Coordinates of C-alpha atoms in Angstrom, one line a residue:
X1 CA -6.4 -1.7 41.9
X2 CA -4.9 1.2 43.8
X3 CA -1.6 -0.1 43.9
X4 CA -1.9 -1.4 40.3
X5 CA -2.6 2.4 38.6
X6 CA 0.2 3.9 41.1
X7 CA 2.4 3.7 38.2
X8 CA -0.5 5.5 35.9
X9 CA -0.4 8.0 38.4
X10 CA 2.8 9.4 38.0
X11 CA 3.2 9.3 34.5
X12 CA -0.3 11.4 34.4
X13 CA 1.3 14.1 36.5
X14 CA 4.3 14.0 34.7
X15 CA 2.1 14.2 31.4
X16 CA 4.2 11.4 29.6
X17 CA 2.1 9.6 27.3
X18 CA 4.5 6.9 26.1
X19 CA 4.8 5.8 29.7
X20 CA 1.2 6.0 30.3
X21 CA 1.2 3.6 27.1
X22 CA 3.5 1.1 28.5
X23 CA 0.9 1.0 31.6
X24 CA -1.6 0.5 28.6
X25 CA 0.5 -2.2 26.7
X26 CA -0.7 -5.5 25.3
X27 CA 2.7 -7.3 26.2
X28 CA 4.9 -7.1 29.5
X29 CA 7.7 -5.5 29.6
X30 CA 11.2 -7.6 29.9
X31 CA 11.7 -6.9 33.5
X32 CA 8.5 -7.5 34.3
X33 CA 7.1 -10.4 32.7
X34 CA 4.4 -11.2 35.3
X35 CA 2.8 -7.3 34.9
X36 CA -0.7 -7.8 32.8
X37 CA -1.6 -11.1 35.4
X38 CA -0.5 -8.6 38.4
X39 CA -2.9 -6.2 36.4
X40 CA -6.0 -8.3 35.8
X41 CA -5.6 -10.3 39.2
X42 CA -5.6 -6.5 40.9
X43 CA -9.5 -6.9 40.0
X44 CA -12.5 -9.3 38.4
X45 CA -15.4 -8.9 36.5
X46 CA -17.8 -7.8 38.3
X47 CA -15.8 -4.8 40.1
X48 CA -13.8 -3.4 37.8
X49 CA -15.4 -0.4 37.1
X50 CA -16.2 0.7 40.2
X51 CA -12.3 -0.2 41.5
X52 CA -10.7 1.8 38.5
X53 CA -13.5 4.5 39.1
X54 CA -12.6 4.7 42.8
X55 CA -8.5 4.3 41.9
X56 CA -8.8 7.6 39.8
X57 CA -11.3 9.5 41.8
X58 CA -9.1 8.9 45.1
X59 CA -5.6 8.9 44.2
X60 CA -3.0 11.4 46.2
X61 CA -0.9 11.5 43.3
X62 CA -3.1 13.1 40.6
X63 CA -5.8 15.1 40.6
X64 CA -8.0 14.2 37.4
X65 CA -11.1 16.3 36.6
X66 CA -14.1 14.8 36.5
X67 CA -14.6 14.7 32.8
X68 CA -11.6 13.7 32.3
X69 CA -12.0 10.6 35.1
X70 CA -15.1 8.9 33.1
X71 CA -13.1 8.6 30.2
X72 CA -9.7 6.9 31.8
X73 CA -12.3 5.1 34.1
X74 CA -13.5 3.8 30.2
X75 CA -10.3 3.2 28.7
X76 CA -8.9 1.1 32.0
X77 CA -11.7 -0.7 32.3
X78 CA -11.9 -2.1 28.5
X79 CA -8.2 -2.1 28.6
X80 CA -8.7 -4.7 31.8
X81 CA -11.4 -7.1 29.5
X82 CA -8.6 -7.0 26.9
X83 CA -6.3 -8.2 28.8
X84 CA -8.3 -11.0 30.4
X85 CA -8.3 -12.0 26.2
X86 CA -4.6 -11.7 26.1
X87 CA -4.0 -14.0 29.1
X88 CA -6.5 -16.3 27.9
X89 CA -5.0 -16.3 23.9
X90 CA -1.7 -17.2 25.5
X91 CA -2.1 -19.6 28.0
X92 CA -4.2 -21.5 25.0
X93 CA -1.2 -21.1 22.7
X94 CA 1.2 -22.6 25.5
X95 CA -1.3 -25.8 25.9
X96 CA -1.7 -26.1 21.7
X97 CA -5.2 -25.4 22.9
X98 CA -5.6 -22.3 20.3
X99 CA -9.0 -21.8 19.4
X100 CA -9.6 -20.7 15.7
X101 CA -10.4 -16.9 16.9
X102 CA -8.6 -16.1 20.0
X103 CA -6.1 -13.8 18.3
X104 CA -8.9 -12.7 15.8
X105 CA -10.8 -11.7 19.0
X106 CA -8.0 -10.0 21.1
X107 CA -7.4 -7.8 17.5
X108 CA -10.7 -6.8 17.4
X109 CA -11.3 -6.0 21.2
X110 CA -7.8 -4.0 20.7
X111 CA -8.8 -2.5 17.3
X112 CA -11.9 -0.6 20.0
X113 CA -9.9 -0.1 22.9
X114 CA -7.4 2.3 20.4
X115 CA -10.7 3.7 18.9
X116 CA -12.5 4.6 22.2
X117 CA -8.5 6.6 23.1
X118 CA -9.2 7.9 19.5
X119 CA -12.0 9.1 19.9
X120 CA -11.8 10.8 23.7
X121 CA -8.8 12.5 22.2
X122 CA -11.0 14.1 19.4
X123 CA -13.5 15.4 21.6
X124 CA -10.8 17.2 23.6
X125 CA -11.6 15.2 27.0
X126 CA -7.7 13.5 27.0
X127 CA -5.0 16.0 27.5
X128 CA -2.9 16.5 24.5
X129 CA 0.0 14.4 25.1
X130 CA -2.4 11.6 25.1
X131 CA -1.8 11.5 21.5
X132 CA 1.4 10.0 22.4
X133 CA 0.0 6.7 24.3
X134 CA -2.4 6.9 20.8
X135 CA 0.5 6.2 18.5
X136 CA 2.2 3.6 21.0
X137 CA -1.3 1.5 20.8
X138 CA -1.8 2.1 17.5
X139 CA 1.5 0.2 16.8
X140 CA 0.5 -2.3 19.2
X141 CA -2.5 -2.7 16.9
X142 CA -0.6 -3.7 13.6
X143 CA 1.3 -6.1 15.4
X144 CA -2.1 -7.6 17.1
X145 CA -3.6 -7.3 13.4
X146 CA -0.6 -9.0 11.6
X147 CA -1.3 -11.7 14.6
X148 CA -4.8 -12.4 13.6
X149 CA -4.6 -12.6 10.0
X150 CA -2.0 -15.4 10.6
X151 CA -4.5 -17.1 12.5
X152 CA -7.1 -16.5 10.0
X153 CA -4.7 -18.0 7.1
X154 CA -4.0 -21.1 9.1
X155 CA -8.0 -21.6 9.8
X156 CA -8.8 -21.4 6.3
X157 CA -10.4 -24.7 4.4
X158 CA -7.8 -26.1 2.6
X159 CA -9.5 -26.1 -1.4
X160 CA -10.1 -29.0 -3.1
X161 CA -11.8 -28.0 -5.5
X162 CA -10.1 -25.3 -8.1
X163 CA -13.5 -24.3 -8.9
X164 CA -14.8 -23.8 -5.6
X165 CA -12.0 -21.4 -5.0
X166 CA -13.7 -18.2 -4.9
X167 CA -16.3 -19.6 -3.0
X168 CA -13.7 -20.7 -0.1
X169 CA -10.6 -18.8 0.0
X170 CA -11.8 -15.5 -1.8
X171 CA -14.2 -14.2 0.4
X172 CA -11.0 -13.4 3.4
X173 CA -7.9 -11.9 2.1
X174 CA -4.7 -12.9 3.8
X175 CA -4.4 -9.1 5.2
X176 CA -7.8 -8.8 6.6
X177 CA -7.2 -7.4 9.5
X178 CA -3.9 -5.5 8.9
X179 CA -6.2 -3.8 6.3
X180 CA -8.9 -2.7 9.0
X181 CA -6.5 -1.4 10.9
X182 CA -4.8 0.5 8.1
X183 CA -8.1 2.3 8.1
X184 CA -7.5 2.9 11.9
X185 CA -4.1 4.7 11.1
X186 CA -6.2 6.6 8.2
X187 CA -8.4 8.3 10.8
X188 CA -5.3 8.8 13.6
X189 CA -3.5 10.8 10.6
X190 CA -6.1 12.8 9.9
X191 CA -6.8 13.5 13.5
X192 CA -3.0 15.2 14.1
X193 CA -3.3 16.9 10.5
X194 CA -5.8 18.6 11.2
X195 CA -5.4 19.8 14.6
X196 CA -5.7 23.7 15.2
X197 CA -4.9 23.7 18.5
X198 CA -3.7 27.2 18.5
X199 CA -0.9 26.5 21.3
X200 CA 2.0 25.2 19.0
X201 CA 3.3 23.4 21.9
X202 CA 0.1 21.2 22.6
X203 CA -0.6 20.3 18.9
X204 CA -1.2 17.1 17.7
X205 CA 0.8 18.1 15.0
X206 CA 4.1 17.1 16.6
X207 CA 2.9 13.4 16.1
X208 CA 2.2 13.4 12.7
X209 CA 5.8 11.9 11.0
X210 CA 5.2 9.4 14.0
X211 CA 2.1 8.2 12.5
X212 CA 2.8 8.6 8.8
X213 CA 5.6 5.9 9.7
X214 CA 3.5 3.5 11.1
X215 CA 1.1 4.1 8.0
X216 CA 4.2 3.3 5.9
X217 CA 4.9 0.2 7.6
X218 CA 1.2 -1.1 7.4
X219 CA 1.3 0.0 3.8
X220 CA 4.7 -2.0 2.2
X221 CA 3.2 -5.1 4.7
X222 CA 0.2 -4.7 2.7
X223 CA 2.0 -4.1 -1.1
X224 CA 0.0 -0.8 -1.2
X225 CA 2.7 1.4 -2.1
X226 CA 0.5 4.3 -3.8
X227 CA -1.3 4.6 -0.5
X228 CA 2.3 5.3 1.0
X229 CA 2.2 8.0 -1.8
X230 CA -0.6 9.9 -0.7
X231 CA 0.6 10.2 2.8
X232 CA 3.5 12.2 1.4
X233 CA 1.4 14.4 -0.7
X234 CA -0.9 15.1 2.6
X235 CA 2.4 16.0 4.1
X236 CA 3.5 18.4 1.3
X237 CA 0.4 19.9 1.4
X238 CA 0.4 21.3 5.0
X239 CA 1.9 24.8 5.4
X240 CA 1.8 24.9 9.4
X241 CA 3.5 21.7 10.3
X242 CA 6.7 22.5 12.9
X243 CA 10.1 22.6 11.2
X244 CA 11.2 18.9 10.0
X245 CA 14.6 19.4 12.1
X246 CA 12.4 20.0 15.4
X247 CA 10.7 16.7 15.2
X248 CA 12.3 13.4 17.2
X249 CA 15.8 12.2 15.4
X250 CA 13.9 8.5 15.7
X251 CA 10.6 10.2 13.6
X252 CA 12.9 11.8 11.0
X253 CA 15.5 8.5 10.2
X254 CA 12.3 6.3 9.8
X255 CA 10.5 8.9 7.7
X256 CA 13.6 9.6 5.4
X257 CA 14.0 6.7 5.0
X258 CA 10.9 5.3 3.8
X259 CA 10.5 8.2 1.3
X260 CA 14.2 7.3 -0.3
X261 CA 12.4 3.8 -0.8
X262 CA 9.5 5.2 -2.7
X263 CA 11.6 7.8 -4.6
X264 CA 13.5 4.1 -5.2
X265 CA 10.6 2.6 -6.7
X266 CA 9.6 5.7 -8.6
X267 CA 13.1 5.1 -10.4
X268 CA 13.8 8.6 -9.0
X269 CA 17.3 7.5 -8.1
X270 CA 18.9 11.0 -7.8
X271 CA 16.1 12.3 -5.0
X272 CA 15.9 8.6 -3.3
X273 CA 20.1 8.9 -3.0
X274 CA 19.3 12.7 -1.1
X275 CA 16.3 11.0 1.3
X276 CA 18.4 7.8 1.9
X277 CA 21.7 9.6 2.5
X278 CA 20.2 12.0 5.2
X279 CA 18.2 8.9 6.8
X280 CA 22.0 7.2 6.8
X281 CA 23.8 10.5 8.7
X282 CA 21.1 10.3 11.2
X283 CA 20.3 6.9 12.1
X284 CA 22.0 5.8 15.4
X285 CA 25.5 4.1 15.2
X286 CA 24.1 1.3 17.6
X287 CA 21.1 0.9 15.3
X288 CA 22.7 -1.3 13.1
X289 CA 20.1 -2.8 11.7
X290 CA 18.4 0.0 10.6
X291 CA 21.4 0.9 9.0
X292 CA 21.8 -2.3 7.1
X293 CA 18.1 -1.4 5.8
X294 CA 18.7 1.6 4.4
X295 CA 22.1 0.9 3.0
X296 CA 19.9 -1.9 1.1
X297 CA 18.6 0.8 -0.9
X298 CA 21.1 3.2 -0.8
X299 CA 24.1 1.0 -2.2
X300 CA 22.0 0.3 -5.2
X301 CA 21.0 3.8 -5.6
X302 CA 25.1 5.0 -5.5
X303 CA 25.5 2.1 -8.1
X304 CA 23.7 4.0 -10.9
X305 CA 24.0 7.7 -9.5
X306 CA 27.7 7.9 -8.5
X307 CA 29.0 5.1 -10.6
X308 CA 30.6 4.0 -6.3
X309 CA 30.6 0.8 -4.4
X310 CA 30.4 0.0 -1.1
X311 CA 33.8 -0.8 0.7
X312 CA 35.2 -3.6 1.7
X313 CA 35.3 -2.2 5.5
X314 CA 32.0 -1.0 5.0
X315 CA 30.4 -4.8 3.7
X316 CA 32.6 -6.1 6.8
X317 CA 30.2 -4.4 9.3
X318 CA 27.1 -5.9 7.7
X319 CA 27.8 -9.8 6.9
X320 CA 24.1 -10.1 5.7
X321 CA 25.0 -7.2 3.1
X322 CA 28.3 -8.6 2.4
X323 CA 26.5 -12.0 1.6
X324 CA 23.9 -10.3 -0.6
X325 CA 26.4 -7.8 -2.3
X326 CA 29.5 -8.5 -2.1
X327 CA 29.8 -11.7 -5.8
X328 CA 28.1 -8.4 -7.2
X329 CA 30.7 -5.8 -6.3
X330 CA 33.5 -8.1 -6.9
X331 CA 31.7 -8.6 -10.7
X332 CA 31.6 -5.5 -11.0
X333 CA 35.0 -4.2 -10.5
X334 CA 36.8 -6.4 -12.2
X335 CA 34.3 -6.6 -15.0
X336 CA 33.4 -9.9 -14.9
X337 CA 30.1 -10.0 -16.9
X338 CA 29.4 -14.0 -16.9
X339 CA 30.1 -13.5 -13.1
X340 CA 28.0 -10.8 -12.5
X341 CA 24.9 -12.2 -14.4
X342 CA 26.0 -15.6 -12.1
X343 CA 25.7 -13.8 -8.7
X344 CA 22.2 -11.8 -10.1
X345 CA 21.0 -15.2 -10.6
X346 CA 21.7 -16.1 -7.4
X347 CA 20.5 -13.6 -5.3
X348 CA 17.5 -13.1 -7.5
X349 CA 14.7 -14.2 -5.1
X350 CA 16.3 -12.4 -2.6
X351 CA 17.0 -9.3 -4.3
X352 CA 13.1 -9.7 -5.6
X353 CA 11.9 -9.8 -2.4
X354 CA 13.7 -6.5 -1.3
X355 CA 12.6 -5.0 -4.8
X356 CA 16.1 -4.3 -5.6
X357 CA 16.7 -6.4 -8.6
X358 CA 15.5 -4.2 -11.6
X359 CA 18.2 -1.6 -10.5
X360 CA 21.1 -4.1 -9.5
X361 CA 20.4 -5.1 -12.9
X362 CA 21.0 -1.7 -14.6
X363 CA 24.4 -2.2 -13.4
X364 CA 26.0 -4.4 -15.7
X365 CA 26.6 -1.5 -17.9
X366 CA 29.0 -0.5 -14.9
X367 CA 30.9 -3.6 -15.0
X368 CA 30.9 -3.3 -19.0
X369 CA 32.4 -0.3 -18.8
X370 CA 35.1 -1.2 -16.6
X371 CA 35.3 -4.5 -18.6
X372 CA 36.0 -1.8 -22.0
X373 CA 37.8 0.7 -19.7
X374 CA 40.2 -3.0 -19.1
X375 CA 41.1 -3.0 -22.8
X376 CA 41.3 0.8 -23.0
X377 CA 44.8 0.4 -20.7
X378 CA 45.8 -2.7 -22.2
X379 CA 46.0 -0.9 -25.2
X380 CA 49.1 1.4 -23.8
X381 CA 50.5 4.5 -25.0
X382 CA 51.1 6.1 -28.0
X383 CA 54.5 6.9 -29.1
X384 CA 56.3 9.7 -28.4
X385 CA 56.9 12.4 -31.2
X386 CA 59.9 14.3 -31.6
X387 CA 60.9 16.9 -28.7
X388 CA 58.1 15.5 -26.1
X389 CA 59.0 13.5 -23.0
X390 CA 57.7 11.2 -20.8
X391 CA 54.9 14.3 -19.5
X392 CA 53.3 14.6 -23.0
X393 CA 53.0 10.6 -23.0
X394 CA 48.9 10.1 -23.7
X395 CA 47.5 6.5 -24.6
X396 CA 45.8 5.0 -27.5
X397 CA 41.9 6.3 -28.6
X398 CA 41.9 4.2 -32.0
X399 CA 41.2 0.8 -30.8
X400 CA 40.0 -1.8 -33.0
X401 CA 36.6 -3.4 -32.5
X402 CA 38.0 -6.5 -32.3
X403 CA 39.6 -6.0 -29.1
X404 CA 36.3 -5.2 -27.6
X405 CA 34.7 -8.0 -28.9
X406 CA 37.5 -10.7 -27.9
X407 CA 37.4 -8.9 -24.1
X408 CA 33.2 -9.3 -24.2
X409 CA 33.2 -12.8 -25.1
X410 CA 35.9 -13.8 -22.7
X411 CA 34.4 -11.9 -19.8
X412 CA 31.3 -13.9 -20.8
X413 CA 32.9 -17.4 -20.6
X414 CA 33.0 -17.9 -24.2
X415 CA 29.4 -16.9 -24.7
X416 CA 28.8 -16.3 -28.8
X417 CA 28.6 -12.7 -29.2
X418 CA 27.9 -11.1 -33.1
X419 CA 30.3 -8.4 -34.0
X420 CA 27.1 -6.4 -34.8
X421 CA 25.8 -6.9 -31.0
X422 CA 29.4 -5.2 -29.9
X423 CA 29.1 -2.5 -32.1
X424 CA 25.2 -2.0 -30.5
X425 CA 26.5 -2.2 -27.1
X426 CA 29.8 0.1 -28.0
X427 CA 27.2 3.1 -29.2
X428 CA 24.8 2.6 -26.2
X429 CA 28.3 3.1 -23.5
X430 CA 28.8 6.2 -25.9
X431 CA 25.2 7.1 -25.5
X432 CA 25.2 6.5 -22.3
X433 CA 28.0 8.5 -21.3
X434 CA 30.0 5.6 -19.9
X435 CA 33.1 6.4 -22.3
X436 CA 33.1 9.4 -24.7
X437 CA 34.3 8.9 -28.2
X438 CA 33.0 7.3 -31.6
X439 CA 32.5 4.3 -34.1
X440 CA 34.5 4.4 -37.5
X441 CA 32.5 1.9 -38.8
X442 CA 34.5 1.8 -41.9
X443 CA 37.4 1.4 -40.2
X444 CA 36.7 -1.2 -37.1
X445 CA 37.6 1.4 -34.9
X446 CA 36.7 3.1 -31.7
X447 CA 37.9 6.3 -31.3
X448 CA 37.9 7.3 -27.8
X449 CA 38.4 11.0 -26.2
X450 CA 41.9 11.6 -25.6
X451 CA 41.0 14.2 -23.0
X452 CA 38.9 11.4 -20.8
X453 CA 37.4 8.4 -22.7
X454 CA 36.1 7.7 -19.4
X455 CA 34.4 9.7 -17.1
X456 CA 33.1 8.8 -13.6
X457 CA 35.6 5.9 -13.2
X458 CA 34.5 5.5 -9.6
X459 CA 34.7 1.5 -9.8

């Protein structure tokens, strides 16, 4: 066992907790895939805790106080039964030998391995940067929980009976475990809040965007996104927290991010575009899928904002955006309403399912306009009047209805459109700012602004 905490050891002197958490971890890592059987093979049941006691007490690399000893003597040891569950869950999965629980079990024994760190970390045994090897098996948690509940799904009864359905499948929600652990995250939160550690540097506070965005991504798992909510507001409400800036660029991107998706949601499209944008500058260039998440949101968000589209270079460097995008861009631009309603359609579960559709589809009024902007130029120019030239030249503002209403129905393959539905759409583009002018009703005619009929032509 001496040999096996050498590498604990060194990351205790050095006070890294992530690295201490890697030494903690409930998967190898990729170079060394054989590490949790070199771990639980370094000992057995039956003397464990005295080898891990002896390991800590003993070691010429760190010098742990005695306090401090019992409760990393604790944490090993149940970190060395979880492991023996690990092993155990695995090799059964390999052999199709699963039992209905195993993962439900190795949750669970994880779920109070990251509450006994918890909790040795509130009582001020654990130094502070223990907080960091906290968060790391906290993550390590949702993934474990997500894990279970998949096993708990595929162990359910299958129902027969419609009427014995509460009585069978209602009783275990397909998150049950994801949702216990969300309650985990609750109390880690609250735990780096409200720190009051009065040396800045040592404060628990330095973890807290770290743990908000794990809450976050426990919370849209679980469709709670008014829990996600409240972690903002606790945020907002703390008047001591460490500049944003200060934080790690990773904690910042992640946290940006998800607040420009619930700004999103909110229909708050102007601050969601501000969140998402920063989240964009920052993000890694190598991170590209990250990127292609937020731009999810954020080209959507530019859509109704900025009236701009993503570019064609831009699509080119996300083919999975370009797929999912790109028929609605094209519609777009060229005004192409039948087109554009064609390509909603067909992304629809898609876009659904990345809760984009509602505002994708706000942005047919974009295409319209470009579609009326179309007949706008076909109309031409007016004529020139004595003693002007070629300078003074400024096109036509009284365009007939008609036109309008022969460019809407083509654009819609053909679709029957009433002259009194133009005229409704024609005011709400007026309304709506999307071209500046009015309806002679009297006379058929649209009378656009000869000083910009219109603005924001950024498609």
């Amino acid at each position: 066992m001496q040999a096996a905490l050498a590498p604990f050891h060194e990351a205790h002197v050095l006070g890294r907790g992530y690295e201490v958490a890697d030494i903690l971890s409930s998967f190898p890592p990729p170079n060394n895939p054989g590490r949790l059987y070199d771990f639980h093979r370094a000992s057995n049941e039956r003397q464990i805790e005295g080898d891990v006691r002896y390991a800590l007490k003993y070691s010429k690399v760190s010098h742990i106080s005695a306090k401090e000893s019992i409760a990393w003597t604790e944490i090993i040891v149940d970190y060395w039964h979880v492991v023996t569950k690990i092993l155990s869950a695995e090799e059964a999965t390999n052999k199709r030998q699963l039992g209905d629980r195993q993962w439900v079990e190795v949750y669970e024994a994880w779920r109070n391995l990251t509450q006994l760190v918890s909790r040795h970390i509130s009582n001020g045994v654990l130094p502070p940067w223990g907080i960091w090897t906290l968060l790391r098996m906290a993550n390590h948690l949702r993934l474990l929980a997500v894990r279970a509940d998949e096993q708990l799904a595929k162990a359910r009864p299958m129902n027969l009976n419609p009427v014995l359905q509460d009585d069978i499948a209602g009783t275990v929600t397909s998150n049950q475990k994801l949702e216990e652990a969300a309650r985990v995250f609750n109390r880690i939160f609250s735990l780096c809040l409200g720190d009051r550690n009065p040396n800045p540097g040592d404060s628990r506070k330095w973890a807290v965007y770290c743990v908000a965005n794990l809450q976050f991504r426990t919370y849209f798992k679980l469709k709670a996104i008014s829990l996600s909510k409240n972690v903002v507001k606790s945020i907002g409400a703390q008047g001591d927290l460490p500049p944003f800036s200060r934080y790690p660029l990773g904690h910042q991107v992640t946290y940006k991010y998800y607040t420009g998706v619930l700004s999103f949601l909110q229909e708050d499209y102007p601050k969601a575009e501000e969140y998402l944008q920063e989240a964009w500058a920052k993000c890694r260039q190598d991170a590209l899928r990250n990127q292609e998440r937020i731009l999810t949101y954020l080209i959507p968000c530019r859509l109704l904002t900025r009236h701009a589209v993503p570019t064609a270079t831009l699509l080119s460097s996300y083919p999975n955006l370009k797929q999912l995008f790109g028929p609605l861009i094209s519609c777009i631009k060229s005004g192409n309403l039948a087109g554009f309603d064609e390509a909603l359609l067909s992304g629809e579960q898609e876009f659904v399912k990345r809760r984009v559709f509602l505002t994708l589809e706000r942005s047919r009024d974009i295409a319209l306009r470009n579609l009326l902007r179309k007949v706008y130029l076909a109309e031409g120019w007016e004529d020139l009047k004595e003693g002007q030239t070629e300078t003074d030249r400024i096109r036509k503002s009284r365009i007939p209805i008609s036109h309008f209403a022969t460019a809407i129905r083509i654009a819609g393959n053909g679709q029957a459109v009433e002259d009194d539905e133009v005229e409704c759409l024609l005011a709400n583009m007026i309304y709506k700012q999307q071209m500046k002018g009015y309806i002679a009703r009297e006379r058929g005619m649209v009378v656009l602004n000869k000083k910009g009929a219109f603005p924001n032509t950024g498609v």
